GROMACS .gro file of C-alpha atoms in nm:
model
  155
    1MET     CA    1  -1.113   0.997  -1.806
    2GLN     CA    2  -1.170   1.335  -1.959
    3ILE     CA    3  -1.199   1.635  -1.732
    4ARG     CA    4  -1.271   1.986  -1.848
    5ASN     CA    5  -1.339   2.316  -1.674
    6VAL     CA    6  -1.154   2.235  -1.351
    7PHE     CA    7  -1.134   2.512  -1.093
    8LEU     CA    8  -1.093   2.565  -0.722
    9ASP     CA    9  -1.388   2.716  -0.535
   10CYS     CA   10  -1.295   2.869  -0.197
   11SER     CA   11  -1.604   3.087  -0.159
   12ASP     CA   12  -1.724   2.929   0.165
   13LYS     CA   13  -1.383   2.923   0.341
   14ARG     CA   14  -1.344   2.555   0.249
   15CYS     CA   15  -1.187   2.490  -0.087
   16LYS     CA   16  -1.357   2.248  -0.323
   17ILE     CA   17  -1.249   2.116  -0.658
   18ILE     CA   18  -1.526   2.177  -0.910
   19CYS     CA   19  -1.506   2.009  -1.247
   20ASN     CA   20  -1.715   1.892  -1.537
   21ILE     CA   21  -1.642   1.524  -1.590
   22GLU     CA   22  -1.697   1.335  -1.913
   23LYS     CA   23  -1.654   0.962  -1.962
   24PHE     CA   24  -1.551   0.911  -1.601
   25ASN     CA   25  -1.525   0.555  -1.476
   26PHE     CA   26  -1.661   0.622  -1.129
   27GLN     CA   27  -1.506   0.419  -0.853
   28ILE     CA   28  -1.671   0.578  -0.557
   29MET     CA   29  -1.630   0.465  -0.199
   30PRO     CA   30  -1.698   0.120  -0.066
   31ARG     CA   31  -1.968   0.114   0.199
   32ILE     CA   32  -1.966  -0.163   0.459
   33PHE     CA   33  -2.254  -0.260   0.687
   34ILE     CA   34  -2.166  -0.499   0.967
   35HIS     CA   35  -2.452  -0.661   1.156
   36THR     CA   36  -2.361  -0.876   1.453
   37SER     CA   37  -2.522  -1.036   1.754
   38LEU     CA   38  -2.217  -0.935   1.959
   39LYS     CA   39  -2.259  -0.651   2.205
   40ASP     CA   40  -2.081  -0.322   2.149
   41THR     CA   41  -1.858  -0.397   2.448
   42ASP     CA   42  -1.744  -0.720   2.278
   43LEU     CA   43  -1.577  -0.523   1.997
   44GLN     CA   44  -1.231  -0.373   2.023
   45ASP     CA   45  -1.227   0.006   2.046
   46ASP     CA   46  -1.043   0.024   1.714
   47PHE     CA   47  -1.264  -0.233   1.539
   48GLU     CA   48  -1.386   0.010   1.270
   49ASP     CA   49  -1.030   0.134   1.211
   50LYS     CA   50  -0.903  -0.219   1.149
   51VAL     CA   51  -1.193  -0.299   0.918
   52ALA     CA   52  -1.143   0.024   0.723
   53GLN     CA   53  -0.773  -0.049   0.683
   54LYS     CA   54  -0.840  -0.403   0.556
   55ILE     CA   55  -1.111  -0.286   0.313
   56SER     CA   56  -0.878  -0.012   0.186
   57GLU     CA   57  -0.597  -0.262   0.126
   58VAL     CA   58  -0.803  -0.537  -0.034
   59LEU     CA   59  -1.031  -0.323  -0.253
   60GLU     CA   60  -0.749  -0.076  -0.330
   61TYR     CA   61  -0.928   0.241  -0.225
   62PRO     CA   62  -0.778   0.531  -0.031
   63LEU     CA   63  -0.862   0.492   0.337
   64GLU     CA   64  -1.063   0.815   0.351
   65LEU     CA   65  -1.311   0.675   0.097
   66VAL     CA   66  -1.415   0.379   0.314
   67TYR     CA   67  -1.751   0.415   0.493
   68ILE     CA   68  -1.838   0.172   0.771
   69ASN     CA   69  -2.153   0.120   0.976
   70VAL     CA   70  -2.151  -0.129   1.263
   71SER     CA   71  -2.475  -0.251   1.417
   72THR     CA   72  -2.426  -0.453   1.734
   73GLY     CA   73  -2.666  -0.644   1.957
   74ASN     CA   74  -2.877  -0.775   1.668
   75ARG     CA   75  -3.105  -1.069   1.739
   76MET     CA   76  -2.979  -1.331   1.495
   77ILE     CA   77  -3.017  -1.702   1.436
   78ASN     CA   78  -2.849  -1.936   1.189
   79ASN     CA   79  -2.854  -2.314   1.168
   80GLY     CA   80  -3.093  -2.317   1.464
   81ARG     CA   81  -2.834  -2.150   1.687
   82LYS     CA   82  -2.813  -1.806   1.842
   83THR     CA   83  -2.440  -1.820   1.906
   84PRO     CA   84  -2.243  -1.509   1.802
   85MET     CA   85  -2.248  -1.441   1.431
   86MET     CA   86  -2.224  -1.158   1.181
   87PHE     CA   87  -2.342  -1.048   0.838
   88VAL     CA   88  -2.112  -0.819   0.642
   89ASP     CA   89  -2.261  -0.632   0.345
   90ILE     CA   90  -2.003  -0.464   0.120
   91GLU     CA   91  -2.113  -0.223  -0.152
   92SER     CA   92  -1.868  -0.099  -0.411
   93VAL     CA   93  -1.850   0.013  -0.773
   94ASN     CA   94  -1.685  -0.213  -1.030
   95ARG     CA   95  -1.526  -0.445  -0.776
   96PHE     CA   96  -1.751  -0.748  -0.738
   97ASN     CA   97  -1.855  -1.025  -0.974
   98GLU     CA   98  -1.877  -1.403  -0.980
   99LYS     CA   99  -1.513  -1.437  -1.086
  100VAL     CA  100  -1.358  -1.244  -0.794
  101ASN     CA  101  -1.604  -1.277  -0.506
  102GLY     CA  102  -1.460  -1.612  -0.398
  103ASP     CA  103  -1.114  -1.458  -0.371
  104TYR     CA  104  -1.250  -1.175  -0.156
  105THR     CA  105  -1.427  -1.428   0.066
  106LYS     CA  106  -1.097  -1.610   0.126
  107VAL     CA  107  -0.957  -1.283   0.264
  108PHE     CA  108  -1.253  -1.129   0.448
  109ILE     CA  109  -1.397  -1.426   0.639
  110PRO     CA  110  -1.066  -1.526   0.804
  111PHE     CA  111  -0.998  -1.158   0.876
  112PHE     CA  112  -1.329  -1.110   1.061
  113ALA     CA  113  -1.298  -1.449   1.232
  114SER     CA  114  -0.957  -1.354   1.368
  115LEU     CA  115  -1.061  -1.002   1.464
  116LEU     CA  116  -1.364  -1.125   1.661
  117SER     CA  117  -1.246  -1.472   1.770
  118MET     CA  118  -1.551  -1.608   1.589
  119PRO     CA  119  -1.576  -1.936   1.395
  120THR     CA  120  -1.564  -1.883   1.018
  121ASN     CA  121  -1.896  -2.064   0.975
  122ARG     CA  122  -2.070  -1.787   1.175
  123ILE     CA  123  -1.974  -1.511   0.927
  124VAL     CA  124  -2.159  -1.432   0.604
  125VAL     CA  125  -2.032  -1.176   0.353
  126LYS     CA  126  -2.261  -1.035   0.082
  127TYR     CA  127  -2.110  -0.840  -0.208
  128TYR     CA  128  -2.306  -0.568  -0.386
  129ASP     CA  129  -2.179  -0.428  -0.713
  130VAL     CA  130  -2.339  -0.085  -0.739
  131LYS     CA  131  -2.326   0.209  -0.980
  132GLY     CA  132  -2.156   0.538  -0.897
  133SER     CA  133  -2.485   0.712  -0.965
  134ASP     CA  134  -2.638   0.520  -0.672
  135PHE     CA  135  -2.446   0.749  -0.435
  136GLY     CA  136  -2.468   1.121  -0.365
  137VAL     CA  137  -2.160   1.265  -0.200
  138VAL     CA  138  -1.953   1.582  -0.192
  139ARG     CA  139  -1.584   1.550  -0.118
  140GLN     CA  140  -1.395   1.856  -0.009
  141ALA     CA  141  -1.026   1.925   0.036
  142PRO     CA  142  -0.825   1.881   0.252
  143GLU     CA  143  -0.996   1.568   0.386
  144PHE     CA  144  -1.001   1.402   0.045
  145LYS     CA  145  -0.661   1.435  -0.115
  146HIS     CA  146  -0.726   1.196  -0.403
  147ALA     CA  147  -0.865   1.423  -0.675
  148GLU     CA  148  -0.965   1.133  -0.898
  149TYR     CA  149  -1.243   1.054  -0.650
  150TYR     CA  150  -1.390   1.405  -0.624
  151LEU     CA  151  -1.750   1.431  -0.729
  152ALA     CA  152  -1.826   1.734  -0.941
  153LEU     CA  153  -2.125   1.920  -0.800
  154LYS     CA  154  -2.212   2.283  -0.843
  155GLU     CA  155  -2.399   2.438  -0.555
   0.00000   0.00000   0.00000
């Protein structure tokens, strides 16, 4: 990574790191979409927190970079059955490929099955390897303390 012209901009009462980045291997946040036929009341209050923690650990991202969206009460059918199930879509940069996806599946499916008391055959995980340029995001201190993940944008 080569960074030049780094400075701190505190003009709007919130400090931001502004930099011009060259040859940066972007590893921007993972984004997780969870679709389930379970009702919202069937999920633990800290469900998103537990998922974020697991994603952070497994994909090796700082916790504050993990974005999660949970959609409950979806009308779903699989194998001719409408019993509880879930689809988990995980998007990340430079993390997924045919060599490692099986290893991730061995971690994520048992994790979700345990968290939701759901049979493993009712959980489907889809991995999306995306480019950093597919995302638009501004990270500002102090929420994002990991400078290597700051996106350089001039306003």
